[in-house]
Short mmCIF file of C-alpha atoms in Angstrom, two decimals:
data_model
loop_
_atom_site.label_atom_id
_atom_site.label_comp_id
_atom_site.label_asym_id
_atom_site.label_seq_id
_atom_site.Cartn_x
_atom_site.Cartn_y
_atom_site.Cartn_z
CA UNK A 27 0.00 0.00 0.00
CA UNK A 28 1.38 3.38 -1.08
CA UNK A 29 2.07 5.47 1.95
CA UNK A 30 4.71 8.02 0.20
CA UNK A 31 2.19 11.18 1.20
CA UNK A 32 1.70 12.26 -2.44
CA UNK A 33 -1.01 9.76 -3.67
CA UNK A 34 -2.51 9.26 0.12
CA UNK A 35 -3.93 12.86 1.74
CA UNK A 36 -3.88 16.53 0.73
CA UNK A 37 -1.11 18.22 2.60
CA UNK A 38 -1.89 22.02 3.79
CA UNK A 39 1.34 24.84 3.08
CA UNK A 40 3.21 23.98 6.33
CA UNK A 41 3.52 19.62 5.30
CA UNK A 42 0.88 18.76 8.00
CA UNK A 43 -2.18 17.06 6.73
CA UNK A 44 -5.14 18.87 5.86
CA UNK A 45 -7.49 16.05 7.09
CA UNK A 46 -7.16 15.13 10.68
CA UNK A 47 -9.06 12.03 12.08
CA UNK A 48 -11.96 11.31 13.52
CA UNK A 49 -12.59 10.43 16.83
CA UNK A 50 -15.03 8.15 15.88
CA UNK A 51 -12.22 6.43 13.56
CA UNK A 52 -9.92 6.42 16.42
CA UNK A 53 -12.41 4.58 18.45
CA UNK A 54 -13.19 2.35 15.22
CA UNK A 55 -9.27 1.18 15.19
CA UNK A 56 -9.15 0.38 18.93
CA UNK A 57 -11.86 -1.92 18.44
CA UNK A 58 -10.51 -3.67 15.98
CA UNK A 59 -6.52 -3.86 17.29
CA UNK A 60 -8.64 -5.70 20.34
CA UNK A 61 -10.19 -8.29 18.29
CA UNK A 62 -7.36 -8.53 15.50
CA UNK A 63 -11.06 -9.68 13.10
CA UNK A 64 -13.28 -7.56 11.10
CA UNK A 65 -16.22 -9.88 11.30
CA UNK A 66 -16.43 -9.29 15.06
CA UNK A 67 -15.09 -5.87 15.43
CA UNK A 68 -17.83 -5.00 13.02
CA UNK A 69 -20.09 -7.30 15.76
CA UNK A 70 -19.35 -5.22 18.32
CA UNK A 71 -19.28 -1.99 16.50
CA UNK A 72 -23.30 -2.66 15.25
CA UNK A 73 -21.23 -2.03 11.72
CA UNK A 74 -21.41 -3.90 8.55
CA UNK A 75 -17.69 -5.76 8.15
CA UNK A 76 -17.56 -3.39 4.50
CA UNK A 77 -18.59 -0.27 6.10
CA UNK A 78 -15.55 -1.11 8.96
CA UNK A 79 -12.99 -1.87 6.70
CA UNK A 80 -13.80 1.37 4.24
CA UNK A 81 -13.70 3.64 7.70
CA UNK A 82 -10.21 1.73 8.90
CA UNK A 83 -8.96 2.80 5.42
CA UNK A 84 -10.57 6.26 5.28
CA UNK A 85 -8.30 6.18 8.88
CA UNK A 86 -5.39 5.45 7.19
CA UNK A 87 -5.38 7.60 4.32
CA UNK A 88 -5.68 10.70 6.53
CA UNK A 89 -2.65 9.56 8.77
CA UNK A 90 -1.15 8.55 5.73
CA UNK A 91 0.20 5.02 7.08
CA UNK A 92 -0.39 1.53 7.31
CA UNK A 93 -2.72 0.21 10.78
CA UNK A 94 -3.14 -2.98 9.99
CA UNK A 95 -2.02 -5.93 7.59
CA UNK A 96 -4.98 -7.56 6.10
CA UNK A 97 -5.31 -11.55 4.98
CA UNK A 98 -8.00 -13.63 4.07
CA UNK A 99 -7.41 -15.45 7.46
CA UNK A 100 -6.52 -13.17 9.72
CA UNK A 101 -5.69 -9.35 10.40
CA UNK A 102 -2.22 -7.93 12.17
CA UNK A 103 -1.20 -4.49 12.89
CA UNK A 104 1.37 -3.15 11.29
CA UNK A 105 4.25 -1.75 14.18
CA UNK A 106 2.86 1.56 13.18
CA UNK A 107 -0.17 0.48 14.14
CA UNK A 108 0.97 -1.04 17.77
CA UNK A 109 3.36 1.91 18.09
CA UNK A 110 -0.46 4.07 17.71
CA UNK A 111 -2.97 1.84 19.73
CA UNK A 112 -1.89 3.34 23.29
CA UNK A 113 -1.94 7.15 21.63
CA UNK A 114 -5.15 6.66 20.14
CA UNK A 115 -6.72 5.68 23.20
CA UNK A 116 -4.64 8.26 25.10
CA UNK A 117 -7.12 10.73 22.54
CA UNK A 118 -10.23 8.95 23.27
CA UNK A 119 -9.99 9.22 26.88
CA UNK A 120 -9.04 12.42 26.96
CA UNK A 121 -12.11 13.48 24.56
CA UNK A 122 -14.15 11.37 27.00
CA UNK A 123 -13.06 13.22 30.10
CA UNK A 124 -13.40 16.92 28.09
CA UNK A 125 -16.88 15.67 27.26
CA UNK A 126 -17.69 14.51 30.76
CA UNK A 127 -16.56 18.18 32.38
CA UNK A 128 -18.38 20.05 29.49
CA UNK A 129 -21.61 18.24 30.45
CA UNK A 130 -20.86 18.77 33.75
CA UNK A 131 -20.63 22.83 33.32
CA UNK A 132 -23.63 22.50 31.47
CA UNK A 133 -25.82 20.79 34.22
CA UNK A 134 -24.43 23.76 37.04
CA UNK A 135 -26.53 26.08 38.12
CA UNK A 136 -25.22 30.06 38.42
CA UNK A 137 -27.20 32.50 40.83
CA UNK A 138 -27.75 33.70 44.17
CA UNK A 139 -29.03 32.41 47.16
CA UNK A 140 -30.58 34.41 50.16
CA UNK A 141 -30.45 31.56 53.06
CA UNK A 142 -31.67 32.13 56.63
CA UNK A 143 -30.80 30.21 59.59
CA UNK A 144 -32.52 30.28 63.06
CA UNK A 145 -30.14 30.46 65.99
CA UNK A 146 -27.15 28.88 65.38
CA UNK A 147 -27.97 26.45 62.41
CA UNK A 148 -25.83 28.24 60.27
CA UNK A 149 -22.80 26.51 62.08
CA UNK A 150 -24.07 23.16 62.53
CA UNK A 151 -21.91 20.65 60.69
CA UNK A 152 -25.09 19.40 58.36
CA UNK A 153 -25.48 22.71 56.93
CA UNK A 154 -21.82 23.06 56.21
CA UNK A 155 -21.37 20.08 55.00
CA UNK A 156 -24.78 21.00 52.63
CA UNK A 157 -22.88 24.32 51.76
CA UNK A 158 -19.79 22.75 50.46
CA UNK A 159 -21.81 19.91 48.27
CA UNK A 160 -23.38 22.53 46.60
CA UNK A 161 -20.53 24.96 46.18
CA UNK A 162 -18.33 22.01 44.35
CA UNK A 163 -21.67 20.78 42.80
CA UNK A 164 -22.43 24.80 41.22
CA UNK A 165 -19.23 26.72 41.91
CA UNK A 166 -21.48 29.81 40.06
CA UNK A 167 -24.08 29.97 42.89
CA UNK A 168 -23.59 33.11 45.60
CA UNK A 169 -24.80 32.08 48.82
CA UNK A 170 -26.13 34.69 51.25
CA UNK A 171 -26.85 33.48 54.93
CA UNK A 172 -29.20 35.82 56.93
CA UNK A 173 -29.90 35.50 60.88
CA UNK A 174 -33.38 34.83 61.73
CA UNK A 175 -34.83 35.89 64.77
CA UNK A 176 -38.19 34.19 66.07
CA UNK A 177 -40.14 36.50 64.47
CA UNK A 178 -38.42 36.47 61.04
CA UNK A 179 -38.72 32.76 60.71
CA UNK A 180 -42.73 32.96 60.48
CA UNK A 181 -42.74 35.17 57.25
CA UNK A 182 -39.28 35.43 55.31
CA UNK A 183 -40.57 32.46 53.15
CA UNK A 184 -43.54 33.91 52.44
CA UNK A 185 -42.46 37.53 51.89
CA UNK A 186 -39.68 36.25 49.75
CA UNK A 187 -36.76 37.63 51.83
CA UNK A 188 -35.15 34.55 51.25
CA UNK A 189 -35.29 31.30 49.84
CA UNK A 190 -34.74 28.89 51.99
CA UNK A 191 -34.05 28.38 55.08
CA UNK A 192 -32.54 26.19 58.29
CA UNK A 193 -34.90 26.08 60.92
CA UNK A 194 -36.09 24.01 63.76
CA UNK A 195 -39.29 22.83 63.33
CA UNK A 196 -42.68 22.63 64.04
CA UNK A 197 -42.57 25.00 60.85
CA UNK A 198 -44.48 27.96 59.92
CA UNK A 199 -47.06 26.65 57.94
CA UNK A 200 -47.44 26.62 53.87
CA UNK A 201 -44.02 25.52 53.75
CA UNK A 202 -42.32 22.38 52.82
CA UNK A 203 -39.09 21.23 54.76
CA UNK A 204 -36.23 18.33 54.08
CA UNK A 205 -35.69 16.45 57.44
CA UNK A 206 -31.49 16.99 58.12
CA UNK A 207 -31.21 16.09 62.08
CA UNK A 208 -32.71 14.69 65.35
CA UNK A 209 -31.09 16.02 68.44
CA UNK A 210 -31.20 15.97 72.32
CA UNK A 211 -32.77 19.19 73.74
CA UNK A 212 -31.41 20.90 77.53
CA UNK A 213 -32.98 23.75 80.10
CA UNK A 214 -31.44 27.04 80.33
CA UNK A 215 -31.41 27.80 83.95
CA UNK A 216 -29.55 31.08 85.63
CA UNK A 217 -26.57 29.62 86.92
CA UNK A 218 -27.25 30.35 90.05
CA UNK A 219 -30.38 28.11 90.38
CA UNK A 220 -29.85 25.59 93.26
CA UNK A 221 -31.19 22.85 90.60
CA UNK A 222 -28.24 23.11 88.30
CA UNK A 223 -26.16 21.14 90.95
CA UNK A 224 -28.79 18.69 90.67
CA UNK A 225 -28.79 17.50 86.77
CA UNK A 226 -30.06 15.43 85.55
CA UNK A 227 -33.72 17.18 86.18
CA UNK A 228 -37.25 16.52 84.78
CA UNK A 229 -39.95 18.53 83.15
CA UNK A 230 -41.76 17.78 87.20
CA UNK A 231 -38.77 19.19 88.66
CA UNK A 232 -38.45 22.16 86.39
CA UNK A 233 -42.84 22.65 86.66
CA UNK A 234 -42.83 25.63 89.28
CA UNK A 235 -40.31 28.12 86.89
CA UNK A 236 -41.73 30.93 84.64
CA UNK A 237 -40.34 29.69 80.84
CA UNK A 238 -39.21 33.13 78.79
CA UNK A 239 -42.15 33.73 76.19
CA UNK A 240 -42.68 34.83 72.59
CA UNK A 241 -43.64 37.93 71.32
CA UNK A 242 -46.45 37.33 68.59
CA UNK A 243 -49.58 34.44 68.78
CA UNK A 244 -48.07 33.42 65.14
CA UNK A 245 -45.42 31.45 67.00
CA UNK A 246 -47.29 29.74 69.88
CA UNK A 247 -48.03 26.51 68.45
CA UNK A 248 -44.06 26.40 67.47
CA UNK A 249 -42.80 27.56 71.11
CA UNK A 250 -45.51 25.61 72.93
CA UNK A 251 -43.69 22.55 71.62
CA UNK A 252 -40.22 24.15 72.69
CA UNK A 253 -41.58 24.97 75.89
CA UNK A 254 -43.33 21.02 76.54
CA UNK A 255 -46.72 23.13 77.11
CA UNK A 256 -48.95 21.48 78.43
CA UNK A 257 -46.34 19.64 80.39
CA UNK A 258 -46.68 15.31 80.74
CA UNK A 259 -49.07 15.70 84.05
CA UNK A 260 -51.41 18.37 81.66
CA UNK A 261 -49.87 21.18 83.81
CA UNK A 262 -49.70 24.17 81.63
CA UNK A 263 -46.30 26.31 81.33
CA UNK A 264 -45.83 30.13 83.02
CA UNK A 265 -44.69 31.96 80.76
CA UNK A 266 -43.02 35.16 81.88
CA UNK A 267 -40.76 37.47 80.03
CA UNK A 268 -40.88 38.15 76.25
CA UNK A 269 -38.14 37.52 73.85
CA UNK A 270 -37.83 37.82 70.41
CA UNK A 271 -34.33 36.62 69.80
CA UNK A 272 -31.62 34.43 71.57
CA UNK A 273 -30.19 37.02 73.03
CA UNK A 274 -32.86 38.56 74.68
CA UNK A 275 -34.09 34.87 75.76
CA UNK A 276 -30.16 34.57 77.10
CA UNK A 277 -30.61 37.97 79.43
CA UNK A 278 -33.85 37.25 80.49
CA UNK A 279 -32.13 33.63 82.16
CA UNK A 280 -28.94 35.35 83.02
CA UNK A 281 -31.37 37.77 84.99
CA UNK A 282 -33.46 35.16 87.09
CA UNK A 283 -36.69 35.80 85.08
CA UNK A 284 -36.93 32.42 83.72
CA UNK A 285 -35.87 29.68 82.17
CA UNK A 286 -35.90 28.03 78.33
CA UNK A 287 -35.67 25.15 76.57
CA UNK A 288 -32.83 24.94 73.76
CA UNK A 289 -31.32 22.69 71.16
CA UNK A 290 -28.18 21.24 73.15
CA UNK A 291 -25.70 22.77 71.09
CA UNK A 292 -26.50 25.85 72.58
CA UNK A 293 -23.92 24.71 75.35
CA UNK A 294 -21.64 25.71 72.99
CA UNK A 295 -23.11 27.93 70.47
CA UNK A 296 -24.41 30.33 73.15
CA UNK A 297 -22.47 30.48 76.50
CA UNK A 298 -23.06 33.42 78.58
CA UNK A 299 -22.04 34.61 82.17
CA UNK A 300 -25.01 33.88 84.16
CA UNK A 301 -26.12 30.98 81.93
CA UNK A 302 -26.09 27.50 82.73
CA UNK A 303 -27.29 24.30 80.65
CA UNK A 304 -28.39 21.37 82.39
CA UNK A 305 -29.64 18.10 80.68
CA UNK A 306 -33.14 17.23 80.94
CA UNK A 307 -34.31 12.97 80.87
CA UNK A 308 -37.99 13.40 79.41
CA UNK A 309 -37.45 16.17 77.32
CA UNK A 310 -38.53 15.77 73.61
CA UNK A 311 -36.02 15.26 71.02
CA UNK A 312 -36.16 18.48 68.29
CA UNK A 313 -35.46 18.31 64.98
CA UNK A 314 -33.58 20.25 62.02
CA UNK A 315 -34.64 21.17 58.50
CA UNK A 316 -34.41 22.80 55.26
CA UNK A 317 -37.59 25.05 54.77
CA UNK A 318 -38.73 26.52 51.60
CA UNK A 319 -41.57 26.88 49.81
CA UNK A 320 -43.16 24.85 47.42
CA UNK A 321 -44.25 27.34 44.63
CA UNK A 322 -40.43 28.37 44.51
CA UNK A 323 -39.34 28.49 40.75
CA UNK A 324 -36.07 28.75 41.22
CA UNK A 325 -33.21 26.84 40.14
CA UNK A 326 -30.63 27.24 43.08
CA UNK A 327 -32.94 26.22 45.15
CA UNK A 328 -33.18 22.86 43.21
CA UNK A 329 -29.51 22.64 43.44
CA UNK A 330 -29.47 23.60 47.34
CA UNK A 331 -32.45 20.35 47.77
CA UNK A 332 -30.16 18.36 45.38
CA UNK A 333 -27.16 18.81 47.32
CA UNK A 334 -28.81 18.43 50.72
CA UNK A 335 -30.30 15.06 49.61
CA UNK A 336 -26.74 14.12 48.42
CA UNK A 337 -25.23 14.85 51.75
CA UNK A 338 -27.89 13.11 53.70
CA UNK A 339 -27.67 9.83 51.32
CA UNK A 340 -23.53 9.68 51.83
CA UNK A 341 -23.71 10.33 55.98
#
């Protein structure tokens, strides 16, 4: 077979070929320098044997060399052809892995999100490890964490101040939420209280203190559950001072006004002078989630649910 250059390929000005192959024809050759037989290549391929053996030429008319050594028996590559099997699927890997990252720019998301977080949800490890999925997952989505105070949480959804947000349910309602933890709950008692020296307590021990209060009937039904109101015995709570964020509810203990109910990271999240946490045996376990709402059209959202799932499903 005449591989001289002048009768095989149209060279441009510089000597280099003006044709360059296929990837497909790359892919073609592998195929066959596994099998060493165009009946099965072609087989494998879904080809006719003809319509193989035309591309394998077509292949070799553009590099201008010899692949393989053909017989009515049997077929051989050439030592060009050996010397070009691990380069040729040095190119097809390489155009598989381009693809694969293209597709993968394609499928990310770019915007902004406008996250709130209750308390101190922002620093729990779930939502950082949710923060960090999505950031590799969309590296073009801004992420924008506001602090919630109790108040905020009951209409920032709905007002569209943000859109989405870590909370601890019960939830405000009209709102759908993605289940991310289940935690152990303690009392915030002034430290002073002779019953901190006495923890372990119980809800009975804890019945005759005034419990720090809300600010707006919106939130009752979510801080009578905080609260354990009406207590096991049907005992309803006193509520005493009002307090629309933690650190009012933090003074108002601090002070000898009353006492609260908090998640049990707030040992760490929130000590204060005057405030001491004590572990409680029959309180309720509370719960963490991802709040947003469910006529939300928009996309980093999705992503933010997508990568939430994904962290949930791996831990």
């Amino acid at each position: 077979m005449d591989r001289s250059g002048a009768s095989r390929g149209r060279r441009s000005r510089d000597g280099a070929l003006s044709r360059e192959p296929s990837l497909h024809q790359l892919r073609l050759f592998l195929v066959l320098a596994e099998e060493l037989h165009f009946g099965r290549a072609a087989q494998r391929l879904f080809l006719t044997q003809p319509a193989l053996s035309q591309q394998i030429r077509a292949l070799e008319d553009r590099l201008d060399i010899s692949l393989v050594q053909r017989s009515s028996r049997r077929v051989d590559l050439t030592a060009a052809g050996r010397a070009l099997v691990s380069e040729a699927r040095g190119v097809v890997a390489a155009m598989d892995r381009f693809r694969k990252m293209a597709a993968t720019r394609a499928r990310q998301v770019r915007g902004h999100l406008r996250i709130g977080a209750i308390g101190g949800e922002a620093f729990m490890p779930y939502v950082n490890a949710i923060l960090a999925e999505l950031s590799a997952r969309h590296p073009g989505i801004t992420v924008e964490i506001r602090s919630l105070d109790f108040v905020e949480q009951t209409y920032v959804l709905h007002h569209r101040e943000v859109d989405a947000a870590f909370l601890r349910p019960p939830l405000p309602p009209g709102v759908r939420s993605l289940h991310l933890a289940t935690g152990s709950r303690v009392a915030c008692l002034p430290a002073d209280d002779p019953l901190v020296a006495q923890a372990p307590l119980t809800l009975a021990q804890l019945s005759d203190h005034v419990v720090v209060d809300v600010p707006i009937p919106e939130l009752r039904e979510w801080w009578d559950y905080w609260t354990v109101n009406p207590r096991p015995d049907g005992r309803p709570v006193r509520y005493g001072p009002v307090a629309g964020d933690m650190d009012a509810l933090l003074s108002a203990v601090a002070r000898g006004q009353a006492i609260a109910f908090l998640p049990t990271e707030a040992r760490h999240d929130y000590s204060r002078r005057g405030v001491a946490y004590v572990d409680v045996t029959d309180l309720p376990l509370s719960t963490s989630a991802l709040a947003w709402l469910s006529d939300h059209d928009h996309s980093p959202v999705a992503a933010l649910l997508q990568a939430a799932r994904a962290v949930i499903e791996r831990d």
